[in-house]
Amino acid sequence: MNMYEIITKAKHAQRLTDEEICWLVSGYVDGTIPDYQVSAWLMAVNLNPLSDEETLCLTMAMKDSGGTVDLSGVDNVTVDKHSTGGVGDKTSIIIGPIAAACGVSVPKMSGKGLGHTGGTIDKLESIPGCSTHAEFSEFIRYVNNTGFSIVSQSGNLVPADKKLYALRDATATVDSIPLICSSIMSKKLAMGADCILLDVKTGSGAFMKTAEDAEKLASLMVRTGKNAGKKCMAVITDMDIPLGRSVGNTLEVIEAVEVLKGNVKGKLYDLCIELAADMLVMAGKGTKDECIKLSEDAVSSGKALDVFMRSIVQQGGDVSFVSDYTRLGEAKTRYAVVSSSDGYISGMDSEEIGLVSLALGAGRKTKESAIDYTAGVVLEKEYGDYVRKGDVLFTLYTSSECDMAEIAGKAAAAVTLSDTEPPERSCVIKTVE
Ligand code: URA
């Protein structure tokens, strides 16, 4: 086998054999195939997409490129959840505790945020003392104790994805649906949970800008998961506007706790109940309606909040902030962004809001950048609200030296006002099973 022939086949949209795909992945990971040849192959498959069979084979070869997690020591049915990333997406730290409070185990490995999207690990690490680094045996103990734990992805899990993702990032080949599928699903399958729930975001703040592409990705991932023997489903959700009212690490932790306390209802709460119920249905806990009721009860009874607090404590976190949010630290500067005219909010560009949050210090511009946990944006008004000139649209928070007037201008420009009330929009666009 040689790379020249493999690139030529991909260039002419000819199918690769399983042996060729496995040879390519192992040769790239062990360094015998150079970046420049894999780059050429990536571009060829970006232009001539891989078939379902090739995608499944690539996914399995990537999964097997390093260690895998053995969850056989976990007592209950295990359910993993993955979001393709968005702005203000704090659902994992809400639905994990809800599902665990209803009797399933949620072992989850997550990543840090990069660019305009936030990362669950950063949100957890913004809680004083909370560590997301755990030995494998400790992680299993956490999951068995409380039913829920989120830790940083272990170093030797899917090394093929680490190399391939970095190369895709540098060669403009990230936006290939089969490559995104194999990247995400190889990590999910290496994690080993019995059931996988995929939250595929679509809209301005998401990887998949159109609902059509989101659906293609969702169905390919579900087919790949099922082919690999897992229970798997996807929910396509709206990321044209930010999720909830806060963007930024401690701000999102506070909002998540407010949802778990039952103090916040609305779109974020509804989405979390829906996703938690999907996890429970997959785990065999009942029908969708029964699982919605179980999820709602887990919040109203305080059981989900209790799971969250015990999980944070076992990872070293100080949960005194749950009754006094100032214990998470406070940003040095607050800045109100006001509306310059009257109208209904008919758009709130989530990618722009994510970039504003990044400029305030809440995210990383490069993998090495430090982040300001207290930085971010609170949406004082929501999609559909009527605002008058001078009303506060956003409060910006930061402890860094920033050009606030410039950032405020960008935040204001993310909002579209119209004379007529915009149509209702629902968080869940479609379910793919
Ligand atoms: N997230 C991933 O893990 N991989 C991709 O390719 C895109 C998003």
CSV table of C-alpha atoms and ligand atoms in Angstrom, one decimal:
chain,number,residue,atom,x,y,z
A,1,MET,CA,0.0,0.0,0.0
A,2,ASN,CA,1.2,3.5,-0.6
A,3,MET,CA,-0.1,7.0,0.0
A,4,TYR,CA,0.3,8.1,-3.5
A,5,GLU,CA,-2.3,5.5,-4.7
A,6,ILE,CA,-4.6,6.3,-1.8
A,7,ILE,CA,-4.6,10.0,-2.6
A,8,THR,CA,-5.2,9.3,-6.3
A,9,LYS,CA,-8.2,7.0,-5.6
A,10,ALA,CA,-9.7,9.7,-3.3
A,11,LYS,CA,-9.0,12.4,-5.9
A,12,HIS,CA,-11.1,10.3,-8.4
A,13,ALA,CA,-13.8,9.6,-5.8
A,14,GLN,CA,-13.0,5.9,-5.8
A,15,ARG,CA,-13.7,4.0,-2.6
A,16,LEU,CA,-10.9,3.0,-0.3
A,17,THR,CA,-10.8,-0.5,1.2
A,18,ASP,CA,-10.9,-1.0,5.0
A,19,GLU,CA,-7.3,-2.1,4.9
A,20,GLU,CA,-6.2,1.1,3.2
A,21,ILE,CA,-8.1,3.3,5.7
A,22,CYS,CA,-6.7,1.4,8.7
A,23,TRP,CA,-3.2,1.5,7.2
A,24,LEU,CA,-3.5,5.3,6.6
A,25,VAL,CA,-4.6,6.0,10.2
A,26,SER,CA,-2.0,3.8,11.9
A,27,GLY,CA,0.8,5.2,9.6
A,28,TYR,CA,-0.2,8.8,10.3
A,29,VAL,CA,-0.3,8.2,14.1
A,30,ASP,CA,3.1,6.3,14.2
A,31,GLY,CA,4.6,9.0,12.0
A,32,THR,CA,5.5,6.9,9.0
A,33,ILE,CA,3.1,8.9,6.7
A,34,PRO,CA,3.9,12.6,6.6
A,35,ASP,CA,1.6,15.5,7.1
A,36,TYR,CA,1.8,16.7,3.5
A,37,GLN,CA,0.4,13.4,2.1
A,38,VAL,CA,-2.4,13.2,4.7
A,39,SER,CA,-3.2,16.9,3.9
A,40,ALA,CA,-3.6,16.0,0.3
A,41,TRP,CA,-5.9,13.1,1.2
A,42,LEU,CA,-7.9,15.3,3.5
A,43,MET,CA,-8.5,17.8,0.8
A,44,ALA,CA,-9.5,15.1,-1.7
A,45,VAL,CA,-12.1,13.6,0.7
A,46,ASN,CA,-13.3,17.1,1.5
A,47,LEU,CA,-14.1,17.5,-2.2
A,48,ASN,CA,-15.2,13.9,-2.7
A,49,PRO,CA,-16.9,12.9,0.5
A,50,LEU,CA,-16.3,9.5,2.1
A,51,SER,CA,-19.1,7.0,1.8
A,52,ASP,CA,-20.9,5.7,4.9
A,53,GLU,CA,-18.9,2.5,4.9
A,54,GLU,CA,-15.6,4.5,4.7
A,55,THR,CA,-16.7,6.8,7.4
A,56,LEU,CA,-17.5,3.9,9.7
A,57,CYS,CA,-14.2,2.3,9.0
A,58,LEU,CA,-12.3,5.6,9.6
A,59,THR,CA,-14.2,6.1,12.8
A,60,MET,CA,-13.4,2.7,14.1
A,61,ALA,CA,-9.7,3.0,13.0
A,62,MET,CA,-9.4,6.3,14.8
A,63,LYS,CA,-11.2,4.9,17.9
A,64,ASP,CA,-8.7,2.1,18.0
A,65,SER,CA,-5.7,4.3,17.6
A,66,GLY,CA,-5.2,4.7,21.4
A,67,GLY,CA,-6.7,3.6,24.7
A,68,THR,CA,-10.4,3.1,25.2
A,69,VAL,CA,-12.4,3.6,28.4
A,70,ASP,CA,-13.6,0.4,30.1
A,71,LEU,CA,-16.9,1.4,31.8
A,72,SER,CA,-17.7,-2.2,32.9
A,73,GLY,CA,-17.1,-1.1,36.5
A,74,VAL,CA,-20.0,1.4,36.4
A,75,ASP,CA,-23.1,0.1,38.1
A,76,ASN,CA,-25.9,1.5,35.9
A,77,VAL,CA,-26.7,1.9,32.2
A,78,THR,CA,-24.3,4.5,31.0
A,79,VAL,CA,-25.3,7.5,28.8
A,80,ASP,CA,-22.9,9.9,27.2
A,81,LYS,CA,-24.0,13.2,25.7
A,82,HIS,CA,-22.2,15.3,23.1
A,83,SER,CA,-22.9,18.8,21.8
A,84,THR,CA,-21.3,20.0,18.6
A,85,GLY,CA,-20.6,23.3,20.4
A,86,GLY,CA,-22.3,26.6,20.7
A,87,VAL,CA,-22.6,29.9,22.5
A,88,GLY,CA,-24.1,29.8,26.0
A,89,ASP,CA,-24.4,26.0,25.9
A,90,LYS,CA,-24.3,24.9,29.5
A,91,THR,CA,-26.7,22.0,29.1
A,92,SER,CA,-24.1,19.2,30.0
A,93,ILE,CA,-23.8,20.5,33.6
A,94,ILE,CA,-27.6,20.6,33.9
A,95,ILE,CA,-28.8,17.4,32.2
A,96,GLY,CA,-26.0,15.2,33.5
A,97,PRO,CA,-27.2,15.7,37.1
A,98,ILE,CA,-30.9,15.4,36.1
A,99,ALA,CA,-30.3,12.1,34.3
A,100,ALA,CA,-28.2,10.8,37.2
A,101,ALA,CA,-30.9,11.8,39.7
A,102,CYS,CA,-33.2,9.6,37.7
A,103,GLY,CA,-31.0,6.5,38.0
A,104,VAL,CA,-28.7,6.4,34.9
A,105,SER,CA,-24.9,7.0,35.0
A,106,VAL,CA,-23.4,9.8,33.0
A,107,PRO,CA,-19.6,9.4,32.6
A,108,LYS,CA,-18.4,12.2,30.4
A,109,MET,CA,-15.1,13.4,29.1
A,110,SER,CA,-15.2,17.0,27.7
A,111,GLY,CA,-12.9,19.5,26.1
A,112,LYS,CA,-11.9,23.1,26.6
A,113,GLY,CA,-13.5,25.9,24.6
A,114,LEU,CA,-11.6,27.3,21.6
A,115,GLY,CA,-12.7,30.3,19.5
A,116,HIS,CA,-16.1,31.7,20.0
A,117,THR,CA,-17.6,28.5,21.5
A,118,GLY,CA,-17.4,27.7,25.2
A,119,GLY,CA,-16.1,24.4,26.7
A,120,THR,CA,-17.6,22.5,29.6
A,121,ILE,CA,-14.2,21.9,31.2
A,122,ASP,CA,-13.6,25.7,31.5
A,123,LYS,CA,-17.0,26.2,33.1
A,124,LEU,CA,-16.3,23.4,35.7
A,125,GLU,CA,-12.8,24.7,36.4
A,126,SER,CA,-14.2,28.2,37.1
A,127,ILE,CA,-15.6,26.7,40.3
A,128,PRO,CA,-13.0,27.2,43.0
A,129,GLY,CA,-11.1,24.0,43.7
A,130,CYS,CA,-12.9,21.9,41.1
A,131,SER,CA,-10.5,19.7,39.3
A,132,THR,CA,-11.3,17.9,36.0
A,133,HIS,CA,-8.2,15.8,36.0
A,134,ALA,CA,-8.7,12.3,37.3
A,135,GLU,CA,-7.1,8.9,37.1
A,136,PHE,CA,-9.3,6.4,35.4
A,137,SER,CA,-10.2,4.5,38.6
A,138,GLU,CA,-11.0,7.7,40.4
A,139,PHE,CA,-13.3,8.7,37.5
A,140,ILE,CA,-15.2,5.4,37.8
A,141,ARG,CA,-15.5,5.9,41.6
A,142,TYR,CA,-16.9,9.4,41.0
A,143,VAL,CA,-19.5,8.0,38.5
A,144,ASN,CA,-20.5,5.2,40.9
A,145,ASN,CA,-20.8,7.7,43.9
A,146,THR,CA,-23.1,10.3,42.3
A,147,GLY,CA,-24.0,9.0,38.9
A,148,PHE,CA,-22.3,11.9,37.2
A,149,SER,CA,-18.8,13.1,36.5
A,150,ILE,CA,-17.2,15.3,33.8
A,151,VAL,CA,-13.4,15.1,33.5
A,152,SER,CA,-10.9,16.3,30.9
A,153,GLN,CA,-10.3,13.9,28.0
A,154,SER,CA,-7.5,11.5,28.8
A,155,GLY,CA,-4.3,12.0,27.0
A,156,ASN,CA,-4.1,8.7,25.1
A,157,LEU,CA,-7.8,8.6,24.0
A,158,VAL,CA,-8.0,8.8,20.1
A,159,PRO,CA,-4.5,10.2,19.3
A,160,ALA,CA,-5.5,9.9,15.6
A,161,ASP,CA,-8.1,12.7,16.2
A,162,LYS,CA,-5.6,14.9,17.9
A,163,LYS,CA,-3.2,14.8,14.9
A,164,LEU,CA,-5.9,14.8,12.2
A,165,TYR,CA,-7.9,17.6,13.8
A,166,ALA,CA,-4.8,19.9,14.1
A,167,LEU,CA,-4.0,19.1,10.4
A,168,ARG,CA,-7.6,19.8,9.3
A,169,ASP,CA,-7.5,23.1,11.2
A,170,ALA,CA,-4.4,24.1,9.3
A,171,THR,CA,-5.6,22.9,5.9
A,172,ALA,CA,-9.1,24.3,5.7
A,173,THR,CA,-10.6,20.8,5.8
A,174,VAL,CA,-12.6,21.0,9.1
A,175,ASP,CA,-15.9,21.4,7.4
A,176,SER,CA,-16.3,18.0,5.9
A,177,ILE,CA,-19.4,16.1,7.3
A,178,PRO,CA,-17.8,12.6,7.2
A,179,LEU,CA,-14.6,14.0,8.8
A,180,ILE,CA,-16.5,15.8,11.6
A,181,CYS,CA,-18.5,12.6,12.1
A,182,SER,CA,-15.5,10.4,12.4
A,183,SER,CA,-13.8,12.9,14.7
A,184,ILE,CA,-16.7,13.1,17.1
A,185,MET,CA,-17.9,9.5,17.0
A,186,SER,CA,-14.4,8.0,17.4
A,187,LYS,CA,-14.1,9.9,20.7
A,188,LYS,CA,-17.7,8.9,21.8
A,189,LEU,CA,-17.1,5.2,20.9
A,190,ALA,CA,-13.7,5.2,22.7
A,191,MET,CA,-15.6,6.5,25.8
A,192,GLY,CA,-17.6,3.3,25.7
A,193,ALA,CA,-21.1,4.4,27.0
A,194,ASP,CA,-24.1,2.2,26.2
A,195,CYS,CA,-26.1,5.1,24.8
A,196,ILE,CA,-25.0,8.3,23.1
A,197,LEU,CA,-27.1,11.4,22.8
A,198,LEU,CA,-25.9,13.9,20.2
A,199,ASP,CA,-26.9,17.6,20.3
A,200,VAL,CA,-26.2,18.9,16.8
A,201,LYS,CA,-26.3,22.7,16.8
A,202,THR,CA,-27.3,24.7,13.8
A,203,GLY,CA,-27.2,28.4,13.0
A,204,SER,CA,-24.7,31.3,13.1
A,205,GLY,CA,-23.0,30.2,16.3
A,206,ALA,CA,-22.6,26.6,15.2
A,207,PHE,CA,-20.3,24.5,13.0
A,208,MET,CA,-23.3,23.6,10.9
A,209,LYS,CA,-24.7,26.9,9.6
A,210,THR,CA,-27.7,25.3,7.9
A,211,ALA,CA,-30.4,22.9,9.2
A,212,GLU,CA,-29.8,20.7,6.1
A,213,ASP,CA,-26.1,20.2,6.9
A,214,ALA,CA,-26.9,19.7,10.6
A,215,GLU,CA,-29.4,17.0,9.6
A,216,LYS,CA,-26.8,15.3,7.3
A,217,LEU,CA,-24.3,15.3,10.1
A,218,ALA,CA,-26.8,14.1,12.7
A,219,SER,CA,-28.0,11.2,10.5
A,220,LEU,CA,-24.5,10.1,9.6
A,221,MET,CA,-23.4,10.2,13.3
A,222,VAL,CA,-26.5,8.2,14.4
A,223,ARG,CA,-25.9,5.6,11.6
A,224,THR,CA,-22.3,5.3,12.6
A,225,GLY,CA,-23.1,4.9,16.3
A,226,LYS,CA,-25.8,2.3,15.6
A,227,ASN,CA,-23.5,0.4,13.2
A,228,ALA,CA,-20.9,0.3,16.1
A,229,GLY,CA,-23.6,-1.4,18.3
A,230,LYS,CA,-24.6,1.6,20.4
A,231,LYS,CA,-28.0,3.1,21.1
A,232,CYS,CA,-27.7,6.5,19.5
A,233,MET,CA,-29.9,9.5,18.7
A,234,ALA,CA,-29.4,13.1,17.7
A,235,VAL,CA,-31.4,16.3,18.4
A,236,ILE,CA,-30.9,19.2,16.1
A,237,THR,CA,-31.1,22.4,18.1
A,238,ASP,CA,-31.1,26.1,17.3
A,239,MET,CA,-27.8,28.1,17.7
A,240,ASP,CA,-28.8,31.1,15.7
A,241,ILE,CA,-29.4,32.9,19.0
A,242,PRO,CA,-27.4,32.2,22.2
A,243,LEU,CA,-28.7,29.5,24.5
A,244,GLY,CA,-30.1,31.0,27.8
A,245,ARG,CA,-29.2,34.4,29.1
A,246,SER,CA,-25.5,34.2,29.9
A,247,VAL,CA,-22.3,33.5,28.0
A,248,GLY,CA,-19.0,33.1,29.9
A,249,ASN,CA,-17.8,30.6,32.4
A,250,THR,CA,-18.9,31.6,36.0
A,251,LEU,CA,-21.9,33.4,34.5
A,252,GLU,CA,-23.0,30.1,32.9
A,253,VAL,CA,-22.4,28.1,36.0
A,254,ILE,CA,-24.7,30.5,37.9
A,255,GLU,CA,-27.4,30.1,35.3
A,256,ALA,CA,-27.0,26.3,35.3
A,257,VAL,CA,-27.4,26.3,39.1
A,258,GLU,CA,-30.5,28.6,38.8
A,259,VAL,CA,-32.0,26.1,36.4
A,260,LEU,CA,-31.2,23.2,38.8
A,261,LYS,CA,-32.8,25.2,41.7
A,262,GLY,CA,-36.0,25.4,39.6
A,263,ASN,CA,-35.7,29.2,39.5
A,264,VAL,CA,-35.3,29.6,35.8
A,265,LYS,CA,-37.9,28.3,33.3
A,266,GLY,CA,-38.1,29.0,29.6
A,267,LYS,CA,-36.2,27.8,26.6
A,268,LEU,CA,-33.0,26.6,28.4
A,269,TYR,CA,-35.0,24.7,31.0
A,270,ASP,CA,-37.3,23.2,28.3
A,271,LEU,CA,-34.3,22.1,26.2
A,272,CYS,CA,-32.6,20.5,29.3
A,273,ILE,CA,-35.7,18.6,30.2
A,274,GLU,CA,-36.1,17.4,26.6
A,275,LEU,CA,-32.5,16.2,26.4
A,276,ALA,CA,-32.4,14.6,29.8
A,277,ALA,CA,-35.7,12.8,28.9
A,278,ASP,CA,-34.1,11.5,25.6
A,279,MET,CA,-31.2,10.1,27.7
A,280,LEU,CA,-33.6,8.4,30.0
A,281,VAL,CA,-35.7,6.9,27.1
A,282,MET,CA,-32.5,5.5,25.6
A,283,ALA,CA,-31.6,4.0,28.9
A,284,GLY,CA,-34.9,2.3,29.1
A,285,LYS,CA,-36.5,4.4,31.9
A,286,GLY,CA,-39.8,4.8,30.2
A,287,THR,CA,-41.7,6.5,27.4
A,288,LYS,CA,-40.8,10.1,26.4
A,289,ASP,CA,-43.7,11.5,28.4
A,290,GLU,CA,-42.8,9.5,31.5
A,291,CYS,CA,-39.1,10.5,31.2
A,292,ILE,CA,-40.1,14.2,30.9
A,293,LYS,CA,-42.0,13.9,34.1
A,294,LEU,CA,-39.1,12.1,35.8
A,295,SER,CA,-36.7,14.9,34.6
A,296,GLU,CA,-39.0,17.7,35.8
A,297,ASP,CA,-39.4,16.0,39.2
A,298,ALA,CA,-35.6,15.6,39.5
A,299,VAL,CA,-35.4,19.4,39.3
A,300,SER,CA,-38.5,20.3,41.5
A,301,SER,CA,-37.5,17.9,44.2
A,302,GLY,CA,-33.9,19.3,44.4
A,303,LYS,CA,-32.4,15.8,43.6
A,304,ALA,CA,-30.6,17.1,40.5
A,305,LEU,CA,-29.1,20.0,42.4
A,306,ASP,CA,-28.0,17.6,45.1
A,307,VAL,CA,-26.3,15.4,42.5
A,308,PHE,CA,-24.6,18.4,41.0
A,309,MET,CA,-23.3,19.6,44.4
A,310,ARG,CA,-22.0,16.2,45.5
A,311,SER,CA,-20.3,15.7,42.1
A,312,ILE,CA,-18.5,19.1,42.4
A,313,VAL,CA,-17.5,18.3,46.0
A,314,GLN,CA,-16.0,14.9,45.1
A,315,GLN,CA,-13.9,16.7,42.4
A,316,GLY,CA,-12.5,19.1,45.0
A,317,GLY,CA,-14.9,22.0,44.4
A,318,ASP,CA,-16.2,24.4,46.9
A,319,VAL,CA,-20.0,24.6,46.6
A,320,SER,CA,-20.6,27.4,49.0
A,321,PHE,CA,-21.1,29.5,45.8
A,322,VAL,CA,-24.5,27.8,45.3
A,323,SER,CA,-26.0,30.0,48.1
A,324,ASP,CA,-23.6,33.0,47.4
A,325,TYR,CA,-22.7,33.5,43.8
A,326,THR,CA,-20.1,36.2,44.7
A,327,ARG,CA,-17.9,33.3,45.9
A,328,LEU,CA,-17.2,32.5,42.2
A,329,GLY,CA,-15.4,35.9,42.0
A,330,GLU,CA,-16.7,39.1,40.4
A,331,ALA,CA,-15.5,40.9,37.3
A,332,LYS,CA,-13.8,44.2,37.9
A,333,THR,CA,-15.8,46.0,35.2
A,334,ARG,CA,-19.4,45.9,34.2
A,335,TYR,CA,-20.6,47.8,31.2
A,336,ALA,CA,-24.2,48.3,30.0
A,337,VAL,CA,-24.9,48.1,26.3
A,338,VAL,CA,-28.0,50.1,25.4
A,339,SER,CA,-30.3,50.1,22.4
A,340,SER,CA,-30.1,53.0,20.0
A,341,SER,CA,-33.6,52.6,18.8
A,342,ASP,CA,-37.0,51.0,19.4
A,343,GLY,CA,-38.2,47.7,18.1
A,344,TYR,CA,-38.7,43.9,18.6
A,345,ILE,CA,-35.6,41.8,18.9
A,346,SER,CA,-35.8,39.7,15.7
A,347,GLY,CA,-32.2,38.4,15.7
A,348,MET,CA,-29.3,38.1,18.1
A,349,ASP,CA,-26.3,36.7,16.2
A,350,SER,CA,-24.8,34.1,18.4
A,351,GLU,CA,-21.5,33.9,16.7
A,352,GLU,CA,-21.0,37.7,17.3
A,353,ILE,CA,-22.0,37.4,20.9
A,354,GLY,CA,-19.5,34.5,21.3
A,355,LEU,CA,-16.8,36.7,19.8
A,356,VAL,CA,-17.8,39.5,22.2
A,357,SER,CA,-17.4,37.1,25.1
A,358,LEU,CA,-14.0,36.0,23.7
A,359,ALA,CA,-12.9,39.6,23.4
A,360,LEU,CA,-13.9,40.2,27.0
A,361,GLY,CA,-11.5,37.4,28.0
A,362,ALA,CA,-14.0,34.5,28.5
A,363,GLY,CA,-12.4,32.3,25.9
A,364,ARG,CA,-9.1,31.3,24.4
A,365,LYS,CA,-7.7,33.0,21.2
A,366,THR,CA,-5.1,30.2,21.1
A,367,LYS,CA,-4.8,26.8,22.9
A,368,GLU,CA,-2.3,28.3,25.3
A,369,SER,CA,-4.2,31.5,26.3
A,370,ALA,CA,-5.3,32.1,29.8
A,371,ILE,CA,-9.0,32.8,30.4
A,372,ASP,CA,-10.8,35.2,32.7
A,373,TYR,CA,-13.5,33.0,34.3
A,374,THR,CA,-15.6,36.0,35.4
A,375,ALA,CA,-15.8,37.5,31.9
A,376,GLY,CA,-18.8,37.3,29.6
A,377,VAL,CA,-22.1,38.7,28.6
A,378,VAL,CA,-25.5,38.7,30.2
A,379,LEU,CA,-28.4,39.1,27.8
A,380,GLU,CA,-30.8,41.5,29.6
A,381,LYS,CA,-33.3,41.2,26.7
A,382,GLU,CA,-34.2,38.2,24.7
A,383,TYR,CA,-35.3,37.3,21.1
A,384,GLY,CA,-38.9,38.5,20.7
A,385,ASP,CA,-38.7,41.2,23.5
A,386,TYR,CA,-39.8,44.8,22.6
A,387,VAL,CA,-37.0,47.3,23.5
A,388,ARG,CA,-37.0,51.1,23.6
A,389,LYS,CA,-34.1,53.4,22.8
A,390,GLY,CA,-31.9,53.5,25.9
A,391,ASP,CA,-33.0,50.1,27.3
A,392,VAL,CA,-30.1,47.9,28.4
A,393,LEU,CA,-29.6,45.0,25.9
A,394,PHE,CA,-26.5,43.4,27.5
A,395,THR,CA,-24.3,43.7,30.5
A,396,LEU,CA,-20.6,43.0,29.7
A,397,TYR,CA,-18.3,41.6,32.4
A,398,THR,CA,-14.5,41.6,32.4
A,399,SER,CA,-11.5,41.8,34.7
A,400,SER,CA,-9.2,42.5,31.8
A,401,GLU,CA,-8.1,45.8,30.1
A,402,CYS,CA,-10.5,46.0,27.1
A,403,ASP,CA,-11.7,48.6,24.7
A,404,MET,CA,-15.2,48.5,26.1
A,405,ALA,CA,-16.7,51.0,23.7
A,406,GLU,CA,-15.5,49.0,20.7
A,407,ILE,CA,-16.7,45.7,22.2
A,408,ALA,CA,-20.1,47.3,23.2
A,409,GLY,CA,-20.5,48.4,19.6
A,410,LYS,CA,-20.0,44.9,18.4
A,411,ALA,CA,-22.5,43.5,20.9
A,412,ALA,CA,-25.1,46.1,19.9
A,413,ALA,CA,-24.5,45.3,16.2
A,414,ALA,CA,-25.3,41.6,16.9
A,415,VAL,CA,-28.9,42.6,17.6
A,416,THR,CA,-31.5,43.1,14.8
A,417,LEU,CA,-34.6,45.1,15.6
A,418,SER,CA,-37.8,45.0,13.6
A,419,ASP,CA,-41.2,46.8,13.7
A,420,THR,CA,-43.2,43.6,13.9
A,421,GLU,CA,-43.1,40.8,16.4
A,422,PRO,CA,-40.9,38.0,15.1
A,423,PRO,CA,-42.2,34.4,14.8
A,424,GLU,CA,-41.8,32.1,17.8
A,425,ARG,CA,-38.7,29.9,17.5
A,426,SER,CA,-38.2,26.5,19.1
A,427,CYS,CA,-35.0,25.2,20.5
A,428,VAL,CA,-35.5,21.7,19.1
A,429,ILE,CA,-35.6,21.7,15.3
A,430,LYS,CA,-35.7,18.0,14.7
A,431,THR,CA,-34.9,14.6,16.3
A,432,VAL,CA,-32.9,12.0,14.3
A,433,GLU,CA,-33.2,8.4,15.4
B,1,URA,N1,-15.8,18.7,17.1
B,1,URA,C1,-15.0,17.7,17.0
B,1,URA,O1,-14.7,17.0,18.0
B,1,URA,N2,-14.5,17.3,15.8
B,1,URA,C2,-14.8,18.0,14.7
B,1,URA,O2,-14.3,17.7,13.6
B,1,URA,C3,-15.7,19.1,14.8
B,1,URA,C4,-16.2,19.4,16.0
